[in-house]
PDB file of C-alpha atoms in Angstrom:
ATOM      1  CA  VAL A   1     141.459 113.794  71.690  1.00 80.00           C
ATOM      2  CA  MET A   2     138.042 114.844  70.502  1.00 81.00           C
ATOM      3  CA  PRO A   3     134.923 113.052  71.817  1.00 82.00           C
ATOM      4  CA  ILE A   4     132.431 111.849  69.242  1.00 82.00           C
ATOM      5  CA  GLY A   5     130.072 108.920  69.077  1.00 79.00           C
ATOM      6  CA  ALA A   6     127.508 107.364  66.813  1.00 76.00           C
ATOM      7  CA  THR A   7     124.817 104.750  67.101  1.00 77.00           C
ATOM      8  CA  LEU A   8     124.044 102.679  64.030  1.00 81.00           C
ATOM      9  CA  TYR A   9     121.075 100.370  63.656  1.00 83.00           C
ATOM     10  CA  THR A  10     118.823  98.829  61.048  1.00 91.00           C
ATOM     11  CA  ARG A  11     115.426 100.287  60.139  1.00 88.00           C
ATOM     12  CA  PRO A  12     113.489  97.570  62.057  1.00 93.00           C
ATOM     13  CA  ILE A  13     115.466  98.297  65.230  1.00 88.00           C
ATOM     14  CA  TYR A  14     114.991 102.053  64.797  1.00 83.00           C
ATOM     15  CA  ASP A  15     111.247 101.630  64.325  1.00 85.00           C
ATOM     16  CA  ALA A  16     111.002  99.375  67.379  1.00 86.00           C
ATOM     17  CA  VAL A  17     112.911 101.813  69.593  1.00 81.00           C
ATOM     18  CA  TYR A  18     111.723 105.207  68.330  1.00 81.00           C
ATOM     19  CA  GLY A  19     108.679 104.600  66.162  1.00 79.00           C
ATOM     20  CA  ASP A  20     107.196 107.996  65.301  1.00 78.00           C
ATOM     21  CA  SER A  21     109.282 109.879  67.914  1.00 73.00           C
ATOM     22  CA  PRO A  22     112.726 110.352  66.350  1.00 63.00           C
ATOM     23  CA  LEU A  23     113.697 112.951  68.967  1.00 63.00           C
ATOM     24  CA  ALA A  24     112.940 110.731  71.962  1.00 63.00           C
ATOM     25  CA  HIS A  25     116.611 110.865  72.902  1.00 62.00           C
ATOM     26  CA  THR A  26     118.819 113.902  72.445  1.00 62.00           C
ATOM     27  CA  SER A  27     122.579 114.059  72.616  1.00 66.00           C
ATOM     28  CA  THR A  28     124.795 115.806  75.132  1.00 62.00           C
ATOM     29  CA  PHE A  29     127.405 116.350  72.413  1.00 61.00           C
ATOM     30  CA  GLY A  30     125.120 116.624  69.374  1.00 68.00           C
ATOM     31  CA  GLY A  31     125.967 119.095  66.664  1.00 71.00           C
ATOM     32  CA  ASN A  32     129.579 119.682  67.669  1.00 82.00           C
ATOM     33  CA  PRO A  33     131.168 120.872  64.398  1.00 87.00           C
ATOM     34  CA  LEU A  34     134.722 120.534  65.724  1.00 90.00           C
ATOM     35  CA  ALA A  35     134.144 116.904  66.740  1.00 87.00           C
ATOM     36  CA  CYS A  36     132.557 116.180  63.354  1.00 87.00           C
ATOM     37  CA  ALA A  37     135.483 117.770  61.500  1.00 92.00           C
ATOM     38  CA  ALA A  38     137.936 115.721  63.581  1.00 92.00           C
ATOM     39  CA  ALA A  39     136.002 112.523  62.829  1.00 91.00           C
ATOM     40  CA  ILE A  40     135.959 113.262  59.088  1.00 94.00           C
ATOM     41  CA  ALA A  41     139.709 113.947  59.133  1.00 95.00           C
ATOM     42  CA  ALA A  42     140.347 110.720  61.050  1.00 93.00           C
ATOM     43  CA  VAL A  43     138.290 108.622  58.619  1.00 94.00           C
ATOM     44  CA  LYS A  44     139.985 110.324  55.656  1.00 97.00           C
ATOM     45  CA  THR A  45     143.440 109.546  57.082  1.00 95.00           C
ATOM     46  CA  ILE A  46     142.476 105.935  57.789  1.00 95.00           C
ATOM     47  CA  MET A  47     141.384 105.477  54.179  1.00 96.00           C
ATOM     48  CA  GLU A  48     144.203 107.436  52.504  1.00 97.00           C
ATOM     49  CA  GLU A  49     146.931 105.679  54.465  1.00 94.00           C
ATOM     50  CA  GLU A  50     145.214 102.295  54.082  1.00 95.00           C
ATOM     51  CA  LEU A  51     145.511 101.663  57.812  1.00 95.00           C
ATOM     52  CA  PRO A  52     143.262  98.555  57.870  1.00 94.00           C
ATOM     53  CA  ARG A  53     145.454  96.886  55.230  1.00 95.00           C
ATOM     54  CA  ARG A  54     148.642  97.989  57.012  1.00 94.00           C
ATOM     55  CA  SER A  55     147.291  96.694  60.302  1.00 95.00           C
ATOM     56  CA  ALA A  56     146.674  93.281  58.764  1.00 96.00           C
ATOM     57  CA  GLU A  57     150.112  93.185  57.109  1.00 97.00           C
ATOM     58  CA  MET A  58     152.100  94.400  60.102  1.00 98.00           C
ATOM     59  CA  GLY A  59     150.018  92.242  62.441  1.00 98.00           C
ATOM     60  CA  THR A  60     150.823  89.160  60.367  1.00 98.00           C
ATOM     61  CA  ARG A  61     154.505  90.101  60.408  1.00 98.00           C
ATOM     62  CA  MET A  62     154.463  90.581  64.187  1.00 98.00           C
ATOM     63  CA  LEU A  63     152.473  87.386  64.832  1.00 98.00           C
ATOM     64  CA  ASN A  64     154.832  85.361  62.645  1.00 98.00           C
ATOM     65  CA  GLY A  65     157.829  86.878  64.425  1.00 99.00           C
ATOM     66  CA  PHE A  66     156.402  86.109  67.858  1.00 99.00           C
ATOM     67  CA  ARG A  67     155.556  82.566  66.739  1.00 98.00           C
ATOM     68  CA  GLU A  68     159.212  82.053  65.821  1.00 98.00           C
ATOM     69  CA  VAL A  69     160.209  83.381  69.247  1.00 98.00           C
ATOM     70  CA  ALA A  70     157.669  80.987  70.814  1.00 98.00           C
ATOM     71  CA  LYS A  71     159.273  78.025  69.014  1.00 98.00           C
ATOM     72  CA  LYS A  72     162.630  79.027  70.492  1.00 98.00           C
ATOM     73  CA  HIS A  73     161.156  79.527  73.980  1.00 98.00           C
ATOM     74  CA  ASN A  74     158.454  76.846  73.908  1.00 96.00           C
ATOM     75  CA  GLU A  75     158.992  75.956  77.569  1.00 96.00           C
ATOM     76  CA  THR A  76     158.244  79.570  78.523  1.00 97.00           C
ATOM     77  CA  ILE A  77     155.621  80.712  75.991  1.00 98.00           C
ATOM     78  CA  ALA A  78     152.245  78.949  76.063  1.00 98.00           C
ATOM     79  CA  GLU A  79     150.571  80.742  73.149  1.00 98.00           C
ATOM     80  CA  VAL A  80     150.785  83.617  70.690  1.00 98.00           C
ATOM     81  CA  ARG A  81     147.437  84.921  69.464  1.00 98.00           C
ATOM     82  CA  GLY A  82     145.935  87.992  67.898  1.00 97.00           C
ATOM     83  CA  ARG A  83     144.314  89.714  65.000  1.00 95.00           C
ATOM     84  CA  GLY A  84     145.727  92.677  63.157  1.00 95.00           C
ATOM     85  CA  LEU A  85     147.851  94.649  65.583  1.00 97.00           C
ATOM     86  CA  MET A  86     146.132  93.417  68.743  1.00 96.00           C
ATOM     87  CA  ILE A  87     148.397  90.598  69.859  1.00 98.00           C
ATOM     88  CA  GLY A  88     148.708  88.576  73.035  1.00 97.00           C
ATOM     89  CA  LEU A  89     151.739  86.575  74.099  1.00 98.00           C
ATOM     90  CA  GLU A  90     150.929  84.169  76.933  1.00 98.00           C
ATOM     91  CA  PHE A  91     153.538  82.710  79.259  1.00 98.00           C
ATOM     92  CA  ARG A  92     153.251  79.424  81.122  1.00 96.00           C
ATOM     93  CA  GLU A  93     153.981  81.021  84.524  1.00 92.00           C
ATOM     94  CA  ASP A  94     152.567  84.161  86.163  1.00 86.00           C
ATOM     95  CA  GLU A  95     155.905  85.636  87.235  1.00 86.00           C
ATOM     96  CA  ILE A  96     157.436  85.725  83.760  1.00 92.00           C
ATOM     97  CA  GLY A  97     155.187  88.447  82.315  1.00 92.00           C
ATOM     98  CA  GLU A  98     156.128  91.161  84.787  1.00 91.00           C
ATOM     99  CA  LEU A  99     159.843  90.438  84.431  1.00 94.00           C
ATOM    100  CA  VAL A 100     159.682  90.453  80.630  1.00 96.00           C
ATOM    101  CA  VAL A 101     157.757  93.759  80.688  1.00 95.00           C
ATOM    102  CA  ALA A 102     160.539  95.333  82.777  1.00 95.00           C
ATOM    103  CA  SER A 103     163.200  94.027  80.394  1.00 97.00           C
ATOM    104  CA  LEU A 104     161.272  95.276  77.362  1.00 97.00           C
ATOM    105  CA  LEU A 105     160.961  98.762  78.844  1.00 97.00           C
ATOM    106  CA  LYS A 106     164.762  98.871  79.189  1.00 97.00           C
ATOM    107  CA  ARG A 107     164.974  97.883  75.523  1.00 97.00           C
ATOM    108  CA  GLY A 108     162.625 100.669  74.409  1.00 96.00           C
ATOM    109  CA  VAL A 109     159.450  98.623  73.928  1.00 97.00           C
ATOM    110  CA  CYS A 110     156.442  99.816  75.923  1.00 95.00           C
ATOM    111  CA  VAL A 111     154.088  96.931  76.654  1.00 95.00           C
ATOM    112  CA  ALA A 112     151.840  95.851  79.514  1.00 91.00           C
ATOM    113  CA  TYR A 113     150.399  92.602  80.698  1.00 87.00           C
ATOM    114  CA  ALA A 114     146.651  92.019  80.626  1.00 90.00           C
ATOM    115  CA  LEU A 115     145.018  93.313  83.802  1.00 87.00           C
ATOM    116  CA  ASN A 116     142.971  90.142  84.205  1.00 89.00           C
ATOM    117  CA  ASN A 117     145.845  87.768  83.405  1.00 90.00           C
ATOM    118  CA  PRO A 118     149.476  88.579  84.282  1.00 89.00           C
ATOM    119  CA  ARG A 119     150.625  85.728  82.045  1.00 94.00           C
ATOM    120  CA  VAL A 120     149.539  87.605  78.908  1.00 96.00           C
ATOM    121  CA  LEU A 121     151.480  90.508  77.402  1.00 96.00           C
ATOM    122  CA  ARG A 122     149.351  92.850  75.276  1.00 96.00           C
ATOM    123  CA  PHE A 123     150.913  94.280  72.158  1.00 97.00           C
ATOM    124  CA  GLU A 124     148.834  97.098  70.682  1.00 96.00           C
ATOM    125  CA  PRO A 125     151.188  99.192  68.554  1.00 96.00           C
ATOM    126  CA  PRO A 126     149.977 102.151  66.493  1.00 95.00           C
ATOM    127  CA  LEU A 127     148.530 101.401  63.067  1.00 93.00           C
ATOM    128  CA  ILE A 128     151.390 103.353  61.477  1.00 93.00           C
ATOM    129  CA  ILE A 129     154.104 101.023  62.819  1.00 96.00           C
ATOM    130  CA  SER A 130     156.807 100.226  60.265  1.00 96.00           C
ATOM    131  CA  ALA A 131     158.208  96.807  59.340  1.00 98.00           C
ATOM    132  CA  GLU A 132     161.500  97.845  60.927  1.00 98.00           C
ATOM    133  CA  GLN A 133     159.755  98.708  64.186  1.00 98.00           C
ATOM    134  CA  VAL A 134     157.906  95.374  64.160  1.00 98.00           C
ATOM    135  CA  ASP A 135     161.208  93.547  63.679  1.00 99.00           C
ATOM    136  CA  PHE A 136     162.774  95.594  66.484  1.00 99.00           C
ATOM    137  CA  ALA A 137     159.917  94.638  68.832  1.00 98.00           C
ATOM    138  CA  VAL A 138     160.191  90.944  67.936  1.00 99.00           C
ATOM    139  CA  GLU A 139     163.958  90.962  68.545  1.00 99.00           C
ATOM    140  CA  ALA A 140     163.430  92.833  71.813  1.00 98.00           C
ATOM    141  CA  VAL A 141     160.897  90.241  72.984  1.00 98.00           C
ATOM    142  CA  ASP A 142     163.306  87.423  72.150  1.00 98.00           C
ATOM    143  CA  GLY A 143     166.105  89.169  74.045  1.00 98.00           C
ATOM    144  CA  ALA A 144     163.900  90.029  77.021  1.00 98.00           C
ATOM    145  CA  ILE A 145     162.702  86.444  77.371  1.00 98.00           C
ATOM    146  CA  THR A 146     166.254  85.104  77.100  1.00 98.00           C
ATOM    147  CA  GLU A 147     167.429  87.595  79.733  1.00 97.00           C
ATOM    148  CA  THR A 148     164.544  86.691  82.059  1.00 96.00           C
ATOM    149  CA  ILE A 149     165.139  82.943  81.725  1.00 95.00           C
ATOM    150  CA  GLU A 150     168.863  83.392  82.437  1.00 95.00           C
ATOM    151  CA  MET A 151     168.158  85.610  85.448  1.00 94.00           C
ATOM    152  CA  LEU A 152     165.681  83.109  86.914  1.00 92.00           C
ATOM    153  CA  ALA A 153     168.117  80.228  86.322  1.00 92.00           C
ATOM    154  CA  GLU A 154     170.744  82.057  88.401  1.00 92.00           C
ATOM    155  CA  LEU A 155     168.290  82.311  91.304  1.00 90.00           C
ATOM    156  CA  VAL A 156     167.654  78.571  91.426  1.00 80.00           C
TER     157      VAL A 156
END
């Protein structure tokens, strides 16, 4: 991990904020050649490996897979939503999310529920995820939900 940041703005905003004093604010990390080299390498990798395109493709694959799982478990899943590889799967009841997370961890899928809503599982896989890994995750979610529903049915 290498810290780097940038602020981008239009000329009218720049003029309104800084006017004739371009050095009115200095940086605590300014001029760090290692951070700049890391940023250039990261941008180069993103472009060479076409990660935005892959994110869209794999995200669509994962969303479609989760939507099929939602059709099967429509009494349990309220909604599947997302963009790219940031996907949320919302359950109808609070208790389900935590149980499904535990089942997924046993199946080798690391996922967490949203901190502000325990009904929503957050899927944020790496941009380099393969189609096979997406399919594995979708199958694991289906199995984890089935297992959770069966376990809860035994308790009633």
